[in-house]
């Protein structure tokens, strides 16, 4: 069976176990082209991204084939609309979102800085999950929830490898100097505290990796928004940096609010959000304190593929003397 026949058989099998898709049938060859592009994007991101634990930014995907069996082939189809990162027509951030991030910035700026010295580690504990649709051994489609709970210890100056603990198992992440994609406390402390200068640095990086000619479907504005959220979830950040990150988000086109959101720990709040390619990325804040609770990515509309997405809640953070300790 050649690849085209195999793909057609998988599509027919999916059609038997799922309701009709809520989107038009793609043109011949479109699915294969999208698949090749997505796999290329995943491969490229593997080389430029080095923080998988704090960036559970998996595209919402449909996994076809015996994905749970060793050595089985996997077909990955993007559920987005297929738009690429072209000219940005997004409106400026809404007044409501600007008000919310300013509230968060003021709250962050009013906190006392944490004393940090060389040799220490930033500790962060998160809970969360990723949902994907997969074919089981019986040939039926089912929605799987993958646990994303983890603890992580990152050297404040990047002099030691990051320790990560998932499901009771420890692992050391590859060495990585402080950067936007793998920040240390010292790196965050050195970032500009002027929102416009900070956004320029973040967006310039996003433009290089997700701008025109990059092959990325994310686009620089949405990548900048996601990067800011990742930095805010790094654990312990200098208050001035945190405030500047929030204000930089207010300068990003397309940002709005979702008035009722729930994080992975079940806590309700208000979300500052941005929609891209059928997905909404939300930062969820406590409505009373404006403290960041967590982040989630959801499909804008439920469809035949079900509810797929990611959700991560920041449970605890602090500075410790040794990796493995908790505050």
mmCIF file of C-alpha atoms in Angstrom:
data_model
loop_
_atom_site.group_PDB
_atom_site.id
_atom_site.type_symbol
_atom_site.label_atom_id
_atom_site.label_comp_id
_atom_site.label_asym_id
_atom_site.label_seq_id
_atom_site.Cartn_x
_atom_site.Cartn_y
_atom_site.Cartn_z
ATOM 1 C CA UNK A 1 0.000 0.000 0.000
ATOM 2 C CA UNK A 2 1.563 3.303 -1.068
ATOM 3 C CA UNK A 3 1.439 6.439 1.182
ATOM 4 C CA UNK A 4 -1.563 7.898 -0.664
ATOM 5 C CA UNK A 5 -3.563 4.674 -0.313
ATOM 6 C CA UNK A 6 -2.587 4.349 3.357
ATOM 7 C CA UNK A 7 -3.668 7.925 4.074
ATOM 8 C CA UNK A 8 -6.996 7.399 2.269
ATOM 9 C CA UNK A 9 -7.626 4.226 4.292
ATOM 10 C CA UNK A 10 -6.890 6.071 7.543
ATOM 11 C CA UNK A 11 -9.225 8.915 6.565
ATOM 12 C CA UNK A 12 -12.001 6.435 5.745
ATOM 13 C CA UNK A 13 -11.469 4.676 9.086
ATOM 14 C CA UNK A 14 -11.635 8.009 10.933
ATOM 15 C CA UNK A 15 -14.853 8.778 9.075
ATOM 16 C CA UNK A 16 -16.442 5.585 10.347
ATOM 17 C CA UNK A 17 -15.722 6.302 14.014
ATOM 18 C CA UNK A 18 -16.120 10.080 14.092
ATOM 19 C CA UNK A 19 -18.987 12.407 13.129
ATOM 20 C CA UNK A 20 -18.570 14.456 9.945
ATOM 21 C CA UNK A 21 -15.890 17.116 10.278
ATOM 22 C CA UNK A 22 -17.061 20.690 10.727
ATOM 23 C CA UNK A 23 -14.647 21.957 8.060
ATOM 24 C CA UNK A 24 -14.652 21.635 4.236
ATOM 25 C CA UNK A 25 -12.813 18.703 2.722
ATOM 26 C CA UNK A 26 -9.281 19.853 1.796
ATOM 27 C CA UNK A 27 -8.206 19.932 -1.815
ATOM 28 C CA UNK A 28 -6.311 16.881 -3.145
ATOM 29 C CA UNK A 29 -2.772 16.851 -1.820
ATOM 30 C CA UNK A 30 -3.502 19.614 0.735
ATOM 31 C CA UNK A 31 -3.444 17.261 3.725
ATOM 32 C CA UNK A 32 -0.139 15.745 2.674
ATOM 33 C CA UNK A 33 1.357 19.192 2.160
ATOM 34 C CA UNK A 34 0.122 20.322 5.592
ATOM 35 C CA UNK A 35 1.503 17.177 7.180
ATOM 36 C CA UNK A 36 4.940 17.650 5.630
ATOM 37 C CA UNK A 37 4.953 21.290 6.692
ATOM 38 C CA UNK A 38 3.888 20.522 10.264
ATOM 39 C CA UNK A 39 6.486 17.787 10.667
ATOM 40 C CA UNK A 40 9.105 20.166 9.277
ATOM 41 C CA UNK A 41 7.963 22.823 11.761
ATOM 42 C CA UNK A 42 8.161 20.352 14.646
ATOM 43 C CA UNK A 43 11.679 19.349 13.588
ATOM 44 C CA UNK A 44 12.725 22.994 13.309
ATOM 45 C CA UNK A 45 11.251 23.847 16.690
ATOM 46 C CA UNK A 46 13.132 20.922 18.233
ATOM 47 C CA UNK A 47 16.354 22.677 17.354
ATOM 48 C CA UNK A 48 15.391 26.216 18.349
ATOM 49 C CA UNK A 49 13.310 25.431 21.448
ATOM 50 C CA UNK A 50 14.888 23.909 24.506
ATOM 51 C CA UNK A 51 12.258 24.314 27.236
ATOM 52 C CA UNK A 52 9.611 21.641 26.703
ATOM 53 C CA UNK A 53 8.500 21.459 30.296
ATOM 54 C CA UNK A 54 7.543 25.094 30.665
ATOM 55 C CA UNK A 55 6.336 25.385 27.088
ATOM 56 C CA UNK A 56 3.700 22.711 26.540
ATOM 57 C CA UNK A 57 2.748 24.415 23.324
ATOM 58 C CA UNK A 58 1.739 21.374 21.363
ATOM 59 C CA UNK A 59 -0.315 22.055 18.293
ATOM 60 C CA UNK A 60 -3.778 20.559 18.701
ATOM 61 C CA UNK A 61 -3.373 17.425 16.660
ATOM 62 C CA UNK A 62 -5.145 14.302 15.491
ATOM 63 C CA UNK A 63 -2.976 11.215 15.721
ATOM 64 C CA UNK A 64 -3.972 8.445 13.356
ATOM 65 C CA UNK A 65 -2.564 4.941 13.163
ATOM 66 C CA UNK A 66 -1.493 2.615 15.956
ATOM 67 C CA UNK A 67 0.237 5.399 17.841
ATOM 68 C CA UNK A 68 0.386 3.436 21.068
ATOM 69 C CA UNK A 69 2.181 0.461 19.550
ATOM 70 C CA UNK A 70 5.965 0.348 19.415
ATOM 71 C CA UNK A 71 7.303 1.129 15.977
ATOM 72 C CA UNK A 72 3.884 2.060 14.599
ATOM 73 C CA UNK A 73 3.513 4.795 12.017
ATOM 74 C CA UNK A 74 1.943 8.083 13.076
ATOM 75 C CA UNK A 75 0.090 10.573 10.924
ATOM 76 C CA UNK A 76 -0.190 14.083 12.362
ATOM 77 C CA UNK A 77 -2.770 16.479 10.955
ATOM 78 C CA UNK A 78 -2.972 20.105 12.025
ATOM 79 C CA UNK A 79 -6.449 21.165 13.071
ATOM 80 C CA UNK A 80 -5.797 24.822 12.279
ATOM 81 C CA UNK A 81 -7.162 26.608 9.259
ATOM 82 C CA UNK A 82 -3.876 26.446 7.430
ATOM 83 C CA UNK A 83 -3.115 30.143 7.395
ATOM 84 C CA UNK A 84 0.517 31.168 7.491
ATOM 85 C CA UNK A 85 2.299 33.997 9.217
ATOM 86 C CA UNK A 86 1.717 36.732 6.662
ATOM 87 C CA UNK A 87 0.858 40.404 7.091
ATOM 88 C CA UNK A 88 -0.757 41.117 10.411
ATOM 89 C CA UNK A 89 -4.252 42.596 10.266
ATOM 90 C CA UNK A 90 -4.997 42.112 13.968
ATOM 91 C CA UNK A 91 -6.441 45.137 15.786
ATOM 92 C CA UNK A 92 -4.605 46.737 18.716
ATOM 93 C CA UNK A 93 -5.016 45.108 22.119
ATOM 94 C CA UNK A 94 -8.518 45.751 23.467
ATOM 95 C CA UNK A 95 -9.081 48.301 26.209
ATOM 96 C CA UNK A 96 -10.224 45.535 28.562
ATOM 97 C CA UNK A 97 -7.030 43.525 28.037
ATOM 98 C CA UNK A 98 -4.840 46.604 28.515
ATOM 99 C CA UNK A 99 -6.653 47.321 31.776
ATOM 100 C CA UNK A 100 -6.188 43.755 33.011
ATOM 101 C CA UNK A 101 -2.481 43.500 32.218
ATOM 102 C CA UNK A 102 -1.887 46.927 33.756
ATOM 103 C CA UNK A 103 -3.610 45.684 36.910
ATOM 104 C CA UNK A 104 -1.272 42.667 36.883
ATOM 105 C CA UNK A 105 1.742 44.922 36.226
ATOM 106 C CA UNK A 106 0.916 47.158 39.174
ATOM 107 C CA UNK A 107 0.460 44.134 41.440
ATOM 108 C CA UNK A 108 3.779 42.661 40.312
ATOM 109 C CA UNK A 109 5.632 45.933 40.688
ATOM 110 C CA UNK A 110 4.404 46.278 44.272
ATOM 111 C CA UNK A 111 5.966 42.968 45.388
ATOM 112 C CA UNK A 112 9.337 42.819 47.118
ATOM 113 C CA UNK A 113 12.249 41.391 45.067
ATOM 114 C CA UNK A 114 13.493 37.944 46.068
ATOM 115 C CA UNK A 115 17.117 37.867 47.182
ATOM 116 C CA UNK A 116 19.023 35.607 44.799
ATOM 117 C CA UNK A 117 22.704 34.629 44.970
ATOM 118 C CA UNK A 118 24.966 32.604 42.711
ATOM 119 C CA UNK A 119 24.617 28.842 43.051
ATOM 120 C CA UNK A 120 20.911 28.900 43.881
ATOM 121 C CA UNK A 121 18.031 27.463 41.856
ATOM 122 C CA UNK A 122 14.606 28.730 40.847
ATOM 123 C CA UNK A 123 12.014 26.090 41.705
ATOM 124 C CA UNK A 124 8.661 25.822 39.957
ATOM 125 C CA UNK A 125 5.882 23.256 40.242
ATOM 126 C CA UNK A 126 3.050 23.059 37.746
ATOM 127 C CA UNK A 127 0.102 20.771 37.158
ATOM 128 C CA UNK A 128 -1.639 20.340 33.857
ATOM 129 C CA UNK A 129 -2.545 18.147 30.936
ATOM 130 C CA UNK A 130 -2.534 17.883 27.171
ATOM 131 C CA UNK A 131 -5.492 16.334 25.345
ATOM 132 C CA UNK A 132 -5.045 14.565 22.009
ATOM 133 C CA UNK A 133 -7.244 12.338 19.870
ATOM 134 C CA UNK A 134 -5.692 8.950 19.108
ATOM 135 C CA UNK A 135 -6.583 5.571 17.694
ATOM 136 C CA UNK A 136 -6.396 2.767 20.256
ATOM 137 C CA UNK A 137 -5.373 -0.853 19.652
ATOM 138 C CA UNK A 138 -8.994 -1.761 18.945
ATOM 139 C CA UNK A 139 -9.078 0.680 16.065
ATOM 140 C CA UNK A 140 -11.362 3.144 17.842
ATOM 141 C CA UNK A 141 -10.747 6.852 18.323
ATOM 142 C CA UNK A 142 -10.507 8.133 21.872
ATOM 143 C CA UNK A 143 -9.555 11.350 23.588
ATOM 144 C CA UNK A 144 -6.444 10.905 25.708
ATOM 145 C CA UNK A 145 -5.374 13.193 28.530
ATOM 146 C CA UNK A 146 -1.619 13.234 29.054
ATOM 147 C CA UNK A 147 -0.391 14.417 32.447
ATOM 148 C CA UNK A 148 1.899 17.456 32.279
ATOM 149 C CA UNK A 149 2.557 17.836 36.019
ATOM 150 C CA UNK A 150 6.195 18.502 36.790
ATOM 151 C CA UNK A 151 8.736 20.108 39.100
ATOM 152 C CA UNK A 152 11.778 21.916 37.800
ATOM 153 C CA UNK A 153 14.931 23.437 39.269
ATOM 154 C CA UNK A 154 16.798 25.953 37.094
ATOM 155 C CA UNK A 155 20.188 27.365 38.043
ATOM 156 C CA UNK A 156 19.836 31.122 38.565
ATOM 157 C CA UNK A 157 22.930 31.819 36.457
ATOM 158 C CA UNK A 158 22.773 28.836 34.103
ATOM 159 C CA UNK A 159 25.967 27.335 35.505
ATOM 160 C CA UNK A 160 24.276 23.971 36.182
ATOM 161 C CA UNK A 161 21.927 21.832 34.128
ATOM 162 C CA UNK A 162 18.208 22.078 34.878
ATOM 163 C CA UNK A 163 16.711 19.243 36.925
ATOM 164 C CA UNK A 164 13.232 18.179 35.910
ATOM 165 C CA UNK A 165 10.973 15.753 37.782
ATOM 166 C CA UNK A 166 7.986 14.109 36.089
ATOM 167 C CA UNK A 167 5.978 11.199 37.461
ATOM 168 C CA UNK A 168 8.621 10.706 40.150
ATOM 169 C CA UNK A 169 11.465 10.397 37.641
ATOM 170 C CA UNK A 170 14.348 12.871 37.516
ATOM 171 C CA UNK A 171 16.163 13.956 34.381
ATOM 172 C CA UNK A 172 18.708 16.620 33.502
ATOM 173 C CA UNK A 173 17.849 18.859 30.589
ATOM 174 C CA UNK A 174 20.492 19.693 27.969
ATOM 175 C CA UNK A 175 22.760 22.598 28.805
ATOM 176 C CA UNK A 176 21.366 25.887 27.544
ATOM 177 C CA UNK A 177 22.548 29.439 28.210
ATOM 178 C CA UNK A 178 19.969 31.921 29.395
ATOM 179 C CA UNK A 179 17.746 33.007 26.514
ATOM 180 C CA UNK A 180 14.144 33.874 25.705
ATOM 181 C CA UNK A 181 13.490 30.192 25.101
ATOM 182 C CA UNK A 182 15.415 28.916 28.123
ATOM 183 C CA UNK A 183 15.529 31.741 30.662
ATOM 184 C CA UNK A 184 17.503 31.871 33.876
ATOM 185 C CA UNK A 185 16.841 34.347 36.669
ATOM 186 C CA UNK A 186 19.944 36.343 35.722
ATOM 187 C CA UNK A 187 18.810 36.485 32.091
ATOM 188 C CA UNK A 188 15.370 37.753 33.128
ATOM 189 C CA UNK A 189 16.931 40.346 35.444
ATOM 190 C CA UNK A 190 18.988 41.712 32.526
ATOM 191 C CA UNK A 191 16.015 42.206 30.195
ATOM 192 C CA UNK A 192 14.912 45.792 29.452
ATOM 193 C CA UNK A 193 12.276 47.103 31.836
ATOM 194 C CA UNK A 194 10.963 49.565 29.278
ATOM 195 C CA UNK A 195 7.947 47.774 27.715
ATOM 196 C CA UNK A 196 8.597 48.994 24.176
ATOM 197 C CA UNK A 197 12.278 48.000 24.251
ATOM 198 C CA UNK A 198 11.385 44.652 25.800
ATOM 199 C CA UNK A 199 8.729 43.925 23.191
ATOM 200 C CA UNK A 200 11.154 44.864 20.416
ATOM 201 C CA UNK A 201 13.705 42.351 21.692
ATOM 202 C CA UNK A 202 11.082 39.611 21.963
ATOM 203 C CA UNK A 203 9.469 40.409 18.630
ATOM 204 C CA UNK A 204 12.798 40.636 16.804
ATOM 205 C CA UNK A 205 13.540 37.105 17.985
ATOM 206 C CA UNK A 206 10.060 35.993 16.924
ATOM 207 C CA UNK A 207 10.518 37.637 13.524
ATOM 208 C CA UNK A 208 13.754 35.730 12.931
ATOM 209 C CA UNK A 209 12.192 32.369 13.779
ATOM 210 C CA UNK A 210 8.549 32.879 12.778
ATOM 211 C CA UNK A 211 8.513 35.740 10.286
ATOM 212 C CA UNK A 212 8.312 35.798 6.506
ATOM 213 C CA UNK A 213 10.343 33.055 4.874
ATOM 214 C CA UNK A 214 10.708 31.025 8.079
ATOM 215 C CA UNK A 215 8.079 28.442 7.111
ATOM 216 C CA UNK A 216 6.412 28.937 10.510
ATOM 217 C CA UNK A 217 2.620 29.128 10.736
ATOM 218 C CA UNK A 218 2.728 30.918 14.091
ATOM 219 C CA UNK A 219 3.695 34.410 12.970
ATOM 220 C CA UNK A 220 5.812 36.901 14.965
ATOM 221 C CA UNK A 221 3.003 38.645 16.861
ATOM 222 C CA UNK A 222 1.483 35.465 18.242
ATOM 223 C CA UNK A 223 4.906 33.990 18.946
ATOM 224 C CA UNK A 224 5.790 37.153 20.893
ATOM 225 C CA UNK A 225 2.601 36.804 22.937
ATOM 226 C CA UNK A 226 3.335 33.139 23.680
ATOM 227 C CA UNK A 227 6.957 33.910 24.582
ATOM 228 C CA UNK A 228 5.868 36.590 27.057
ATOM 229 C CA UNK A 229 3.534 34.075 28.680
ATOM 230 C CA UNK A 230 6.309 31.502 28.918
ATOM 231 C CA UNK A 231 8.616 34.001 30.593
ATOM 232 C CA UNK A 232 5.900 34.958 33.069
ATOM 233 C CA UNK A 233 5.552 31.282 34.029
ATOM 234 C CA UNK A 234 9.278 30.819 34.584
ATOM 235 C CA UNK A 235 8.808 30.779 38.347
ATOM 236 C CA UNK A 236 10.620 33.672 40.008
ATOM 237 C CA UNK A 237 11.119 36.853 37.983
ATOM 238 C CA UNK A 238 12.288 40.281 39.173
ATOM 239 C CA UNK A 239 9.187 42.445 39.824
ATOM 240 C CA UNK A 240 10.279 45.170 37.396
ATOM 241 C CA UNK A 241 10.753 42.577 34.654
ATOM 242 C CA UNK A 242 7.364 41.014 35.351
ATOM 243 C CA UNK A 243 5.637 44.397 35.169
ATOM 244 C CA UNK A 244 7.418 45.201 31.894
ATOM 245 C CA UNK A 245 6.379 41.845 30.389
ATOM 246 C CA UNK A 246 2.725 42.548 31.159
ATOM 247 C CA UNK A 247 2.934 46.025 29.634
ATOM 248 C CA UNK A 248 4.704 44.616 26.572
ATOM 249 C CA UNK A 249 1.730 42.281 26.099
ATOM 250 C CA UNK A 250 -0.556 45.327 26.052
ATOM 251 C CA UNK A 251 1.377 46.569 23.009
ATOM 252 C CA UNK A 252 0.815 43.330 21.078
ATOM 253 C CA UNK A 253 -1.934 43.394 18.403
ATOM 254 C CA UNK A 254 -4.878 41.047 18.747
ATOM 255 C CA UNK A 255 -4.882 40.679 22.541
ATOM 256 C CA UNK A 256 -8.298 40.547 24.234
ATOM 257 C CA UNK A 257 -9.950 39.132 27.372
ATOM 258 C CA UNK A 258 -11.977 36.015 28.143
ATOM 259 C CA UNK A 259 -14.054 36.927 31.215
ATOM 260 C CA UNK A 260 -14.461 33.406 32.619
ATOM 261 C CA UNK A 261 -11.591 30.915 32.430
ATOM 262 C CA UNK A 262 -10.484 27.926 34.519
ATOM 263 C CA UNK A 263 -6.883 26.773 34.970
ATOM 264 C CA UNK A 264 -5.623 23.199 35.271
ATOM 265 C CA UNK A 265 -5.998 23.315 39.062
ATOM 266 C CA UNK A 266 -9.696 24.224 38.758
ATOM 267 C CA UNK A 267 -9.215 27.857 39.776
ATOM 268 C CA UNK A 268 -11.484 30.363 38.035
ATOM 269 C CA UNK A 269 -10.304 33.730 36.837
ATOM 270 C CA UNK A 270 -10.216 36.222 33.998
ATOM 271 C CA UNK A 271 -8.021 35.515 30.995
ATOM 272 C CA UNK A 272 -5.966 37.749 28.751
ATOM 273 C CA UNK A 273 -5.985 35.911 25.447
ATOM 274 C CA UNK A 274 -4.975 35.916 21.808
ATOM 275 C CA UNK A 275 -6.466 33.848 18.982
ATOM 276 C CA UNK A 276 -4.361 32.433 16.164
ATOM 277 C CA UNK A 277 -5.215 29.828 13.543
ATOM 278 C CA UNK A 278 -8.286 28.551 15.380
ATOM 279 C CA UNK A 279 -6.584 28.327 18.785
ATOM 280 C CA UNK A 280 -6.895 30.699 21.742
ATOM 281 C CA UNK A 281 -3.949 31.075 24.116
ATOM 282 C CA UNK A 282 -5.106 32.307 27.527
ATOM 283 C CA UNK A 283 -3.232 33.662 30.546
ATOM 284 C CA UNK A 284 -5.528 33.195 33.527
ATOM 285 C CA UNK A 285 -5.430 35.702 36.382
ATOM 286 C CA UNK A 286 -6.969 35.717 39.833
ATOM 287 C CA UNK A 287 -9.786 38.243 39.668
ATOM 288 C CA UNK A 288 -9.020 39.613 43.127
ATOM 289 C CA UNK A 289 -5.216 39.765 43.293
ATOM 290 C CA UNK A 290 -4.349 39.864 39.550
ATOM 291 C CA UNK A 291 -1.867 37.056 40.210
ATOM 292 C CA UNK A 292 -1.095 34.815 37.249
ATOM 293 C CA UNK A 293 -2.661 31.396 37.895
ATOM 294 C CA UNK A 294 -1.829 29.518 34.735
ATOM 295 C CA UNK A 295 -2.160 29.218 31.004
ATOM 296 C CA UNK A 296 -4.214 27.157 28.596
ATOM 297 C CA UNK A 297 -4.633 26.751 24.859
ATOM 298 C CA UNK A 298 -8.017 25.711 23.527
ATOM 299 C CA UNK A 299 -9.811 25.352 20.210
ATOM 300 C CA UNK A 300 -11.954 28.396 19.507
ATOM 301 C CA UNK A 301 -14.857 26.148 18.480
ATOM 302 C CA UNK A 302 -15.682 22.556 19.398
ATOM 303 C CA UNK A 303 -15.711 20.379 16.319
ATOM 304 C CA UNK A 304 -15.779 16.772 15.199
ATOM 305 C CA UNK A 305 -12.317 16.154 16.618
ATOM 306 C CA UNK A 306 -13.508 16.937 20.140
ATOM 307 C CA UNK A 307 -11.932 19.097 22.828
ATOM 308 C CA UNK A 308 -8.165 19.129 22.336
ATOM 309 C CA UNK A 309 -5.724 21.466 24.018
ATOM 310 C CA UNK A 310 -3.294 22.109 26.829
ATOM 311 C CA UNK A 311 -3.709 23.559 30.306
ATOM 312 C CA UNK A 312 -0.996 24.347 32.839
ATOM 313 C CA UNK A 313 -1.377 25.849 36.313
ATOM 314 C CA UNK A 314 1.469 27.366 38.308
ATOM 315 C CA UNK A 315 1.154 25.834 41.763
ATOM 316 C CA UNK A 316 4.342 26.802 43.590
ATOM 317 C CA UNK A 317 7.620 28.627 42.981
ATOM 318 C CA UNK A 318 10.567 29.963 44.917
ATOM 319 C CA UNK A 319 14.355 30.071 45.257
ATOM 320 C CA UNK A 320 16.228 27.160 46.865
ATOM 321 C CA UNK A 321 19.836 26.332 47.642
ATOM 322 C CA UNK A 322 20.040 22.949 45.947
ATOM 323 C CA UNK A 323 18.288 21.172 43.101
ATOM 324 C CA UNK A 324 15.693 18.802 44.541
ATOM 325 C CA UNK A 325 14.772 21.080 47.455
ATOM 326 C CA UNK A 326 11.395 22.769 47.738
ATOM 327 C CA UNK A 327 10.679 26.216 49.227
#
